[in-house]
Short mmCIF file of C-alpha atoms and ligand atoms in Angstrom, two decimals:
data_model
loop_
_atom_site.label_atom_id
_atom_site.label_comp_id
_atom_site.label_asym_id
_atom_site.label_seq_id
_atom_site.Cartn_x
_atom_site.Cartn_y
_atom_site.Cartn_z
CA UNK A 297 -20.08 -50.47 -19.87
CA UNK A 298 -17.38 -48.71 -20.55
CA UNK A 299 -15.38 -47.80 -17.54
CA UNK A 300 -15.10 -44.23 -16.50
CA UNK A 301 -12.08 -42.54 -17.52
CA UNK A 302 -12.09 -38.98 -15.66
CA UNK A 303 -9.95 -36.39 -17.40
CA UNK A 304 -8.50 -33.85 -15.33
CA UNK A 305 -9.21 -30.06 -16.19
CA UNK A 306 -7.11 -27.97 -18.19
CA UNK A 307 -6.47 -25.98 -14.86
CA UNK A 308 -5.55 -29.00 -12.71
CA UNK A 309 -3.01 -29.97 -15.43
CA UNK A 310 -1.65 -26.80 -15.36
CA UNK A 311 -0.55 -26.42 -11.95
CA UNK A 312 3.26 -26.50 -11.11
CA UNK A 313 4.48 -30.14 -11.21
CA UNK A 314 4.66 -31.54 -7.74
CA UNK A 315 8.18 -31.52 -6.55
CA UNK A 316 8.54 -33.51 -3.54
CA UNK A 317 7.26 -37.00 -4.79
CA UNK A 318 10.60 -38.44 -4.10
CA UNK A 319 10.95 -36.79 -0.57
CA UNK A 320 7.53 -37.88 0.23
CA UNK A 321 9.04 -41.53 -0.61
CA UNK A 322 11.90 -41.29 1.39
CA UNK A 323 9.79 -40.02 4.24
CA UNK A 324 7.45 -42.65 4.17
CA UNK A 325 10.34 -45.22 4.00
CA UNK A 326 11.96 -43.80 6.77
CA UNK A 327 8.77 -44.04 9.09
CA UNK A 328 8.30 -47.93 7.95
CA UNK A 329 11.98 -48.50 9.20
CA UNK A 330 10.77 -47.06 12.74
CA UNK A 331 12.93 -43.76 11.91
CA UNK A 332 12.11 -40.85 14.78
CA UNK A 333 11.50 -38.34 12.04
CA UNK A 334 11.81 -34.56 13.34
CA UNK A 335 9.26 -32.61 11.32
CA UNK A 336 10.73 -29.28 10.52
CA UNK A 337 8.70 -29.35 7.40
CA UNK A 338 4.95 -28.17 8.04
CA UNK A 339 4.18 -24.44 8.55
CA UNK A 340 1.52 -25.47 11.52
CA UNK A 341 1.57 -24.30 15.29
CA UNK A 342 2.26 -27.44 17.68
CA UNK A 343 1.01 -26.08 20.53
CA UNK A 344 -2.88 -26.44 21.23
CA UNK A 345 -5.35 -23.31 20.80
CA UNK A 346 -5.65 -21.39 24.09
CA UNK A 347 -8.36 -22.75 26.54
CA UNK A 348 -10.26 -19.66 26.91
CA UNK A 349 -10.90 -19.80 22.95
CA UNK A 350 -11.90 -22.98 23.35
CA UNK A 351 -14.23 -22.41 26.30
CA UNK A 352 -16.03 -19.65 24.20
CA UNK A 353 -16.86 -22.08 21.39
CA UNK A 354 -18.18 -24.48 23.53
CA UNK A 355 -20.70 -22.21 25.08
CA UNK A 356 -21.17 -20.82 21.50
CA UNK A 357 -21.80 -23.99 20.05
CA UNK A 358 -24.92 -24.88 22.17
CA UNK A 359 -26.34 -21.93 21.40
CA UNK A 360 -29.43 -22.94 18.65
CA UNK A 361 -29.20 -19.00 17.22
CA UNK A 362 -25.89 -20.46 15.69
CA UNK A 363 -26.88 -23.81 14.12
CA UNK A 364 -28.30 -22.12 11.14
CA UNK A 365 -26.48 -20.83 7.98
CA UNK A 366 -24.20 -17.86 8.76
CA UNK A 367 -24.27 -14.90 7.28
CA UNK A 368 -22.44 -14.33 4.22
CA UNK A 369 -19.88 -11.73 5.12
CA UNK A 370 -19.65 -12.42 8.67
CA UNK A 371 -21.38 -11.48 11.80
CA UNK A 372 -21.21 -7.83 12.30
CA UNK A 373 -20.07 -8.34 15.89
CA UNK A 374 -17.03 -10.34 14.67
CA UNK A 375 -16.15 -7.64 12.14
CA UNK A 376 -16.37 -5.04 14.64
CA UNK A 377 -13.70 -6.95 16.76
CA UNK A 378 -11.52 -7.31 13.81
CA UNK A 379 -11.87 -3.33 12.99
CA UNK A 380 -11.37 -2.92 16.92
CA UNK A 381 -8.35 -5.27 17.17
CA UNK A 382 -6.93 -3.26 13.85
CA UNK A 383 -7.39 0.05 15.15
CA UNK A 384 -5.53 -0.86 18.17
CA UNK A 385 -2.55 -2.91 17.03
CA UNK A 386 -2.19 -0.88 13.82
CA UNK A 387 -3.86 2.72 14.34
CA UNK A 388 -5.94 2.64 11.16
CA UNK A 389 -9.68 2.90 11.42
CA UNK A 390 -11.83 0.65 9.36
CA UNK A 391 -15.38 0.51 8.57
CA UNK A 392 -16.42 -2.92 9.63
CA UNK A 393 -19.58 -3.23 7.38
CA UNK A 394 -17.37 -2.34 4.16
CA UNK A 395 -13.70 -2.75 4.93
CA UNK A 396 -13.79 -5.97 6.71
CA UNK A 397 -15.06 -9.51 5.31
CA UNK A 398 -14.99 -12.60 7.21
CA UNK A 399 -12.83 -15.67 5.20
CA UNK A 400 -13.15 -19.43 6.09
CA UNK A 401 -9.32 -19.11 6.83
CA UNK A 402 -7.27 -16.83 4.92
CA UNK A 403 -6.27 -19.16 2.45
CA UNK A 404 -9.92 -19.43 1.51
CA UNK A 405 -9.83 -15.79 0.32
CA UNK A 406 -6.41 -15.68 -1.19
CA UNK A 407 -7.10 -18.57 -3.45
CA UNK A 408 -10.80 -17.22 -4.53
CA UNK A 409 -10.07 -13.46 -5.22
CA UNK A 410 -8.57 -14.32 -8.91
CA UNK A 411 -12.09 -15.52 -9.71
CA UNK A 412 -13.43 -12.07 -8.98
CA UNK A 413 -10.69 -9.83 -10.92
CA UNK A 414 -8.61 -12.01 -12.97
CA UNK A 415 -9.88 -12.68 -16.66
CA UNK A 416 -8.29 -15.38 -18.79
CA UNK A 417 -4.53 -14.22 -20.09
CA UNK A 418 -4.26 -11.49 -17.45
CA UNK A 419 -0.72 -11.83 -15.36
CA UNK A 420 -0.75 -12.23 -11.78
CA UNK A 421 2.39 -11.05 -10.12
CA UNK A 422 3.69 -14.14 -7.54
CA UNK A 423 6.58 -13.68 -5.12
CA UNK A 424 9.11 -16.38 -5.84
CA UNK A 425 9.51 -18.30 -3.37
CA UNK A 426 6.40 -18.11 -2.18
CA UNK A 427 2.89 -19.63 -0.70
CA UNK A 428 1.87 -21.95 -3.71
CA UNK A 429 -1.67 -20.66 -3.44
CA UNK A 430 -1.19 -17.87 -5.36
CA UNK A 431 0.19 -19.35 -8.57
CA UNK A 432 -2.24 -21.95 -8.23
CA UNK A 433 -5.08 -19.29 -7.65
CA UNK A 434 -4.16 -17.32 -10.96
CA UNK A 435 -4.41 -20.74 -12.85
CA UNK A 436 -7.58 -21.81 -11.74
CA UNK A 437 -8.77 -18.55 -12.74
CA UNK A 438 -7.03 -18.88 -16.29
CA UNK A 439 -4.44 -16.34 -15.65
CA UNK A 440 -0.92 -16.33 -15.77
CA UNK A 441 1.49 -16.34 -13.01
CA UNK A 442 4.47 -14.23 -13.28
CA UNK A 443 7.20 -14.82 -10.89
CA UNK A 444 8.87 -11.93 -8.68
CA UNK A 445 11.94 -13.37 -7.30
CA UNK A 446 13.02 -12.58 -3.99
CA UNK A 447 16.64 -12.33 -3.37
CA UNK A 448 18.94 -12.17 -0.41
CA UNK A 449 20.48 -9.08 -1.92
CA UNK A 450 17.55 -7.36 -1.90
CA UNK A 451 16.14 -8.25 1.60
CA UNK A 452 13.79 -10.75 -0.39
CA UNK A 453 11.81 -7.95 -1.56
CA UNK A 454 10.80 -8.00 -5.42
CA UNK A 455 12.11 -5.50 -7.65
CA UNK A 456 9.51 -3.79 -9.33
CA UNK A 457 11.96 -2.03 -11.86
CA UNK A 458 12.77 -5.84 -12.97
CA UNK A 459 9.07 -6.56 -13.94
CA UNK A 460 9.09 -6.63 -17.53
CA UNK A 461 6.63 -3.87 -19.20
CA UNK A 462 4.43 -6.24 -21.12
CA UNK A 463 3.49 -8.21 -17.89
CA UNK A 464 3.03 -5.05 -15.99
CA UNK A 465 0.83 -4.11 -18.83
CA UNK A 466 -0.97 -7.22 -18.65
CA UNK A 467 -0.87 -7.50 -15.06
CA UNK A 468 -4.22 -7.08 -12.95
CA UNK A 469 -3.41 -8.43 -9.47
CA UNK A 470 0.01 -8.78 -7.49
CA UNK A 471 0.49 -10.99 -4.15
CA UNK A 472 2.59 -9.54 -1.63
CA UNK A 473 3.48 -11.66 1.89
CA UNK A 474 5.25 -9.99 4.88
CA UNK A 475 6.00 -11.17 7.28
CA UNK A 476 7.21 -13.52 4.51
CA UNK A 477 6.98 -17.35 4.04
CA UNK A 478 9.50 -18.98 3.47
CA UNK A 479 12.20 -16.30 3.68
CA UNK A 480 11.44 -14.91 7.43
CA UNK A 481 11.68 -11.15 5.47
CA UNK A 482 9.78 -8.17 6.63
CA UNK A 483 8.94 -5.14 4.76
CA UNK A 484 9.46 -1.48 5.51
CA UNK A 485 7.35 1.68 4.75
CA UNK A 486 9.62 2.61 1.55
CA UNK A 487 8.98 -0.91 -0.08
CA UNK A 488 5.28 -0.92 0.33
CA UNK A 489 5.18 2.75 -0.97
CA UNK A 490 7.09 1.18 -3.75
CA UNK A 491 4.36 -1.07 -4.14
CA UNK A 492 1.81 1.29 -3.82
CA UNK A 493 3.14 3.65 -6.70
CA UNK A 494 3.95 0.56 -9.10
CA UNK A 495 0.16 -0.72 -8.36
CA UNK A 496 -1.21 2.76 -9.26
CA UNK A 497 0.74 3.21 -12.42
CA UNK A 498 -0.08 0.06 -13.97
CA UNK A 499 -3.94 -0.41 -12.44
CA UNK A 500 -2.81 -3.46 -10.40
CA UNK A 501 -4.84 -4.88 -7.33
CA UNK A 502 -2.48 -5.55 -4.32
CA UNK A 503 -3.27 -8.29 -2.16
CA UNK A 504 -0.67 -8.74 0.77
CA UNK A 505 -1.04 -11.52 3.02
CA UNK A 506 -0.29 -10.77 6.40
CA UNK A 507 -1.03 -13.98 7.86
CA UNK A 508 2.39 -13.81 10.04
CA UNK A 509 1.70 -10.27 11.39
CA UNK A 510 1.67 -10.88 14.93
CA UNK A 511 4.43 -13.60 15.09
CA UNK A 512 7.35 -11.53 15.26
CA UNK A 513 10.28 -11.05 17.99
CA UNK A 514 12.29 -8.57 19.86
CA UNK A 515 8.70 -6.39 20.37
CA UNK A 516 9.16 -5.05 16.63
CA UNK A 517 5.88 -5.17 15.49
CA UNK A 518 5.71 -5.54 11.39
CA UNK A 519 3.91 -3.06 9.48
CA UNK A 520 0.24 -3.41 8.03
CA UNK A 521 0.18 -2.65 4.34
CA UNK A 522 -2.82 -0.65 4.86
CA UNK A 523 -1.11 1.92 7.63
CA UNK A 524 1.01 3.07 4.27
CA UNK A 525 -0.54 6.12 2.66
CA UNK A 526 -2.70 5.11 -0.29
CA UNK A 527 -2.80 1.29 0.20
CA UNK A 528 -6.21 1.63 0.92
CA UNK A 529 -6.84 2.53 -2.71
CA UNK A 530 -4.99 -0.13 -4.37
CA UNK A 531 -5.43 -3.18 -2.19
CA UNK A 532 -6.36 -5.63 0.39
CA UNK A 533 -4.65 -7.27 3.36
CA UNK A 534 -5.29 -10.71 4.40
CA UNK A 535 -5.08 -11.76 7.71
CA UNK A 536 -5.76 -15.10 9.91
CA UNK A 537 -6.36 -16.42 13.35
CA UNK A 538 -4.53 -19.49 12.71
CA UNK A 539 -1.00 -18.65 13.27
CA UNK A 540 -1.56 -15.98 15.89
CA UNK A 541 -3.71 -18.16 18.23
CA UNK A 542 -2.82 -21.71 17.23
CA UNK A 543 -6.11 -22.13 15.35
CA UNK A 544 -5.05 -23.65 11.96
CA UNK A 545 -7.97 -26.31 12.03
CA UNK A 546 -10.61 -23.92 12.98
CA UNK A 547 -10.81 -22.02 9.82
CA UNK A 548 -11.14 -18.36 10.17
CA UNK A 549 -9.62 -15.11 8.99
CA UNK A 550 -10.63 -12.01 7.39
CA UNK A 551 -9.66 -9.42 4.41
CA UNK A 552 -9.30 -5.82 5.30
CA UNK A 553 -9.16 -2.93 2.92
CA UNK A 554 -10.59 -1.57 -0.50
CA UNK A 555 -14.41 -1.95 -0.21
CA UNK A 556 -15.14 -2.72 -3.81
CA UNK A 557 -12.22 -5.23 -4.10
CA UNK A 558 -13.62 -7.05 -0.94
CA UNK A 559 -17.28 -6.74 -2.46
CA UNK A 560 -16.01 -8.51 -5.48
CA UNK A 561 -14.49 -11.40 -3.35
CA UNK A 562 -17.79 -11.51 -1.44
CA UNK A 563 -19.80 -12.13 -4.67
CA UNK A 564 -17.49 -15.13 -5.63
CA UNK A 565 -17.99 -16.49 -2.15
CA UNK A 566 -21.31 -16.23 -2.12
CA UNK A 567 -21.93 -18.12 -4.76
CA UNK A 568 -19.35 -20.93 -3.18
CA UNK A 569 -19.56 -21.20 0.52
CA UNK A 570 -22.04 -19.75 3.27
CA UNK A 571 -19.58 -18.42 5.51
CA UNK A 572 -18.06 -19.54 8.76
CA UNK A 573 -19.84 -21.47 11.56
CA UNK A 574 -20.81 -18.60 14.05
CA UNK A 575 -19.87 -20.17 17.33
CA UNK A 576 -16.43 -20.27 15.47
CA UNK A 577 -16.95 -16.61 14.95
CA UNK A 578 -17.79 -15.93 18.84
CA UNK A 579 -14.57 -17.64 19.57
CA UNK A 580 -12.75 -15.68 17.20
CA UNK A 581 -13.91 -12.43 18.96
CA UNK A 582 -12.82 -14.05 22.26
CA UNK A 583 -9.13 -14.38 20.44
CA UNK A 584 -9.10 -10.75 19.43
CA UNK A 585 -10.36 -9.46 22.85
CA UNK A 586 -7.58 -11.59 24.33
CA UNK A 587 -4.93 -10.94 21.95
CA UNK A 588 -3.06 -8.46 24.25
CA UNK A 589 -2.70 -11.13 26.73
CA UNK A 590 -2.32 -14.47 24.19
CA UNK A 591 -0.18 -13.45 21.57
CA UNK A 592 2.86 -12.07 23.54
CA UNK A 593 2.83 -15.82 25.28
CA UNK A 594 2.96 -17.38 21.42
CA UNK A 595 5.88 -15.11 20.37
CA UNK A 596 7.91 -15.89 23.59
CA UNK A 597 7.82 -19.57 22.47
CA UNK A 598 9.04 -18.94 19.05
CA UNK A 599 11.44 -16.51 20.29
CA UNK A 600 12.93 -19.04 22.67
CA UNK A 601 12.95 -21.69 19.85
CA UNK A 602 14.16 -19.27 17.25
CA UNK A 603 17.16 -18.00 19.38
CA UNK A 604 18.33 -21.61 20.46
CA UNK A 605 18.04 -23.16 16.65
CA UNK A 606 19.45 -20.24 15.03
CA UNK A 607 22.64 -19.81 17.10
CA UNK A 608 23.03 -23.64 16.70
CA UNK A 609 22.74 -23.61 13.04
CA UNK A 610 25.48 -20.73 12.81
CA UNK A 611 27.75 -22.87 15.14
CA UNK A 612 27.62 -25.48 12.74
CA UNK A 613 28.12 -23.29 9.95
CA UNK A 614 25.03 -22.71 8.13
CA UNK A 615 24.24 -19.34 6.35
CA UNK A 616 21.08 -18.10 7.69
CA UNK A 617 19.48 -14.64 9.09
CA UNK A 618 17.97 -14.23 12.31
CA UNK A 619 14.46 -14.09 11.66
CA UNK A 620 12.48 -11.01 12.88
CA UNK A 621 8.96 -12.46 12.43
CA UNK A 622 7.31 -15.73 11.25
CA UNK A 623 8.31 -19.26 12.46
CA UNK A 624 10.68 -20.17 9.59
CA UNK A 625 13.89 -20.49 9.55
CA UNK A 626 15.40 -19.82 5.57
CA UNK A 627 19.06 -21.82 5.25
CA UNK A 628 21.38 -21.70 2.54
CA UNK A 629 22.47 -25.23 1.36
CA UNK A 630 26.23 -25.87 1.54
CA UNK A 631 27.84 -25.23 -1.61
CA UNK A 632 27.35 -27.24 -4.79
CA UNK A 633 24.33 -28.83 -3.07
CA UNK A 634 20.76 -28.39 -4.65
CA UNK A 635 18.05 -27.66 -2.52
CA UNK A 636 16.18 -31.19 -3.35
CA UNK A 637 19.38 -32.70 -2.85
CA UNK A 638 20.27 -31.46 0.60
CA UNK A 639 16.60 -32.22 1.68
CA UNK A 640 16.90 -35.73 1.03
CA UNK A 641 20.36 -35.85 2.94
CA UNK A 642 18.80 -34.48 5.82
CA UNK A 643 16.05 -36.99 5.81
CA UNK A 644 18.30 -40.19 4.99
CA UNK A 645 21.14 -39.01 7.11
CA UNK A 646 19.49 -37.07 10.28
CA UNK A 647 15.74 -38.40 10.05
CA UNK A 648 14.67 -34.48 9.66
CA UNK A 649 12.25 -33.30 7.44
CA UNK A 650 12.67 -29.80 5.73
CA UNK A 651 11.18 -28.15 2.97
CA UNK A 652 13.41 -27.44 -0.29
CA UNK A 653 13.20 -24.00 -1.32
CA UNK A 654 12.97 -24.73 -5.09
CA UNK A 655 9.66 -26.27 -4.21
CA UNK A 656 8.23 -22.97 -3.16
CA UNK A 657 9.57 -21.48 -6.57
CA UNK A 658 12.39 -21.38 -9.06
CA UNK A 659 14.20 -18.47 -6.88
CA UNK A 660 14.24 -20.48 -3.83
CA UNK A 661 16.87 -23.06 -4.93
CA UNK A 662 20.00 -23.04 -3.12
CA UNK A 663 17.86 -22.88 0.27
CA UNK A 664 15.76 -24.83 2.54
CA UNK A 665 13.01 -24.10 4.81
CA UNK A 666 12.84 -25.04 8.53
CA UNK A 667 10.36 -24.37 10.95
CA UNK A 668 10.20 -23.65 14.60
CA UNK A 669 6.91 -25.75 15.31
CA UNK A 670 8.60 -28.16 17.36
CA UNK A 671 9.57 -27.98 21.47
CA UNK A 672 13.25 -26.95 22.40
CA UNK A 673 14.20 -30.39 23.29
CA UNK A 674 13.51 -31.51 19.83
CA UNK A 675 15.38 -28.65 18.17
CA UNK A 676 18.27 -29.11 20.22
CA UNK A 677 17.76 -32.96 19.18
CA UNK A 678 18.00 -31.77 15.65
CA UNK A 679 20.98 -29.72 16.26
CA UNK A 680 22.70 -32.64 17.55
CA UNK A 681 21.77 -35.02 14.18
CA UNK A 682 22.79 -32.16 11.91
CA UNK A 683 26.57 -31.91 13.90
CA UNK A 684 27.01 -35.53 12.44
CA UNK A 685 25.88 -34.26 8.62
CA UNK A 686 29.04 -33.49 6.71
CA UNK A 687 28.50 -30.28 4.88
C1 PLP B 863 -0.27 -20.31 6.90
C2 PLP B 863 -0.36 -19.15 6.02
C3 PLP B 863 -1.99 -18.29 5.69
C4 PLP B 863 -3.01 -18.70 6.77
O1 PLP B 863 -3.66 -19.84 6.43
P1 PLP B 863 -5.22 -20.03 6.94
O2 PLP B 863 -6.01 -20.31 5.76
O3 PLP B 863 -5.40 -18.55 7.28
O4 PLP B 863 -5.04 -20.94 8.00
C5 PLP B 863 -1.64 -17.80 4.78
N1 PLP B 863 -0.43 -17.37 3.67
C6 PLP B 863 0.53 -17.82 4.40
C7 PLP B 863 1.70 -17.46 3.45
C8 PLP B 863 0.58 -18.67 5.18
O5 PLP B 863 1.79 -19.34 5.59
#
C-alpha cells in the first residue's frame, strides 16, 4: 500500500516563513543545559484569573441548562453586559442584539472575518510589525496582505498617504490595533478620523483590534475606535477578556460595531463553530460587572513592572519609549545588531527570551519586544543579567 503523503494546501504554504526556528533551537538547548531562562517572549499574563470569576464559572458549570449547545451569537445576557460595560467605559450606546457578537477569544473573530468579506485577489491592509493573525487570516481567504509600516517617527501609526493607489483600490479590509502590539503605541482621535476618511473613500472595512484597551497606565484610558464619529459606519472593533482579567485560557471575547459586518462574521461562525460554553459566558458577565474593581489591580501590577523595567533599560543605555498601554516594551537593538542576532545573543549570554521585531514584520527589524508578564524580582534579575551583555 502506498504511504499517505499529505501535501499541505497552497494557503498553508503561502504563510510567511517561520523565523524563530534557530531561536527555538537555542532555547531548547539552553533548557537542556539547565539554564534558568527568563521568558520575556510571550504575551500571556502570568497572574491567575481573579477568584470571583473562577467561582462564577464553578456555579454556572453545575447548571444543566449550560450543558447543551450555546446560542451562536452569544447569550443575550452576556451581550447586554458587554453593552453596559462599553457604555460605562466609552460613553457609546450599542444595541446588544445587533451590535455585539460574542467570540471564542478575539483571535477567533479576527481570524474568521476575512472569510466573510475577502475574495481571492483582494488586498487586506495589515500593520507591520503586527499580530501575525492579520496576514494569516488574509491568506486563508485567498487575499493578499499588504503591509502598512509602523515607524517611530510617526508614533507607530500607519501613513495612509503612503498606500499605493492600486492597493487602496483593491483593498476590502484593513486591520488596525491600538493600543498596539508590539510597539505599545496608542492612537489619538485625529488618527482614527484619518482612518475613517480613508476607509470611506475606498470602501474598506476597518477591523480595529482593541485587545489592550484596558491595560493602560497613569490613569490615561485609551480611546475606542467606535467613539469616533463615523466609525460605526465603516467598521468593527474586537475586544477580549483575555488580557484585562488574566483569562487567556478561557477563550472569550467579542466584536462590536457595524451590524451587517458582524452579521457576516456571524454567518461564517455559524458554519464553523457553535459558540462559547455558556458557563464561561456567565463568568464573563461576572468579570465585566466587577471591572471597576478588578481591572485597576491588574493595571497597577503592570505599571509597577513597567516603571522598574523601563527605567532599568534606560539606565543601561537602551533606546525605549515608556509604554502608555499594553504589557509590551519595544526596544531598539544596539547599532549594527539585527533583531534576530540580538535575540540570539540575549538568549545565549543572558538566558533571556525575547521576540525579534522582524518576526512580526519586516518593519520590525531593528527592534525586539519584551513583555512585562513576569514578577518584579525576575525583571530585576533580567536587568542584572543585561548589565553583563556588552552592547
Ligand atoms: C492577545 C491578543 C489578542 C487577544 O487574543 P484572545 O484570542 O482574545 O485571547 C488579540 N490581538 C492581539 C494583538 C493580541 O496581542
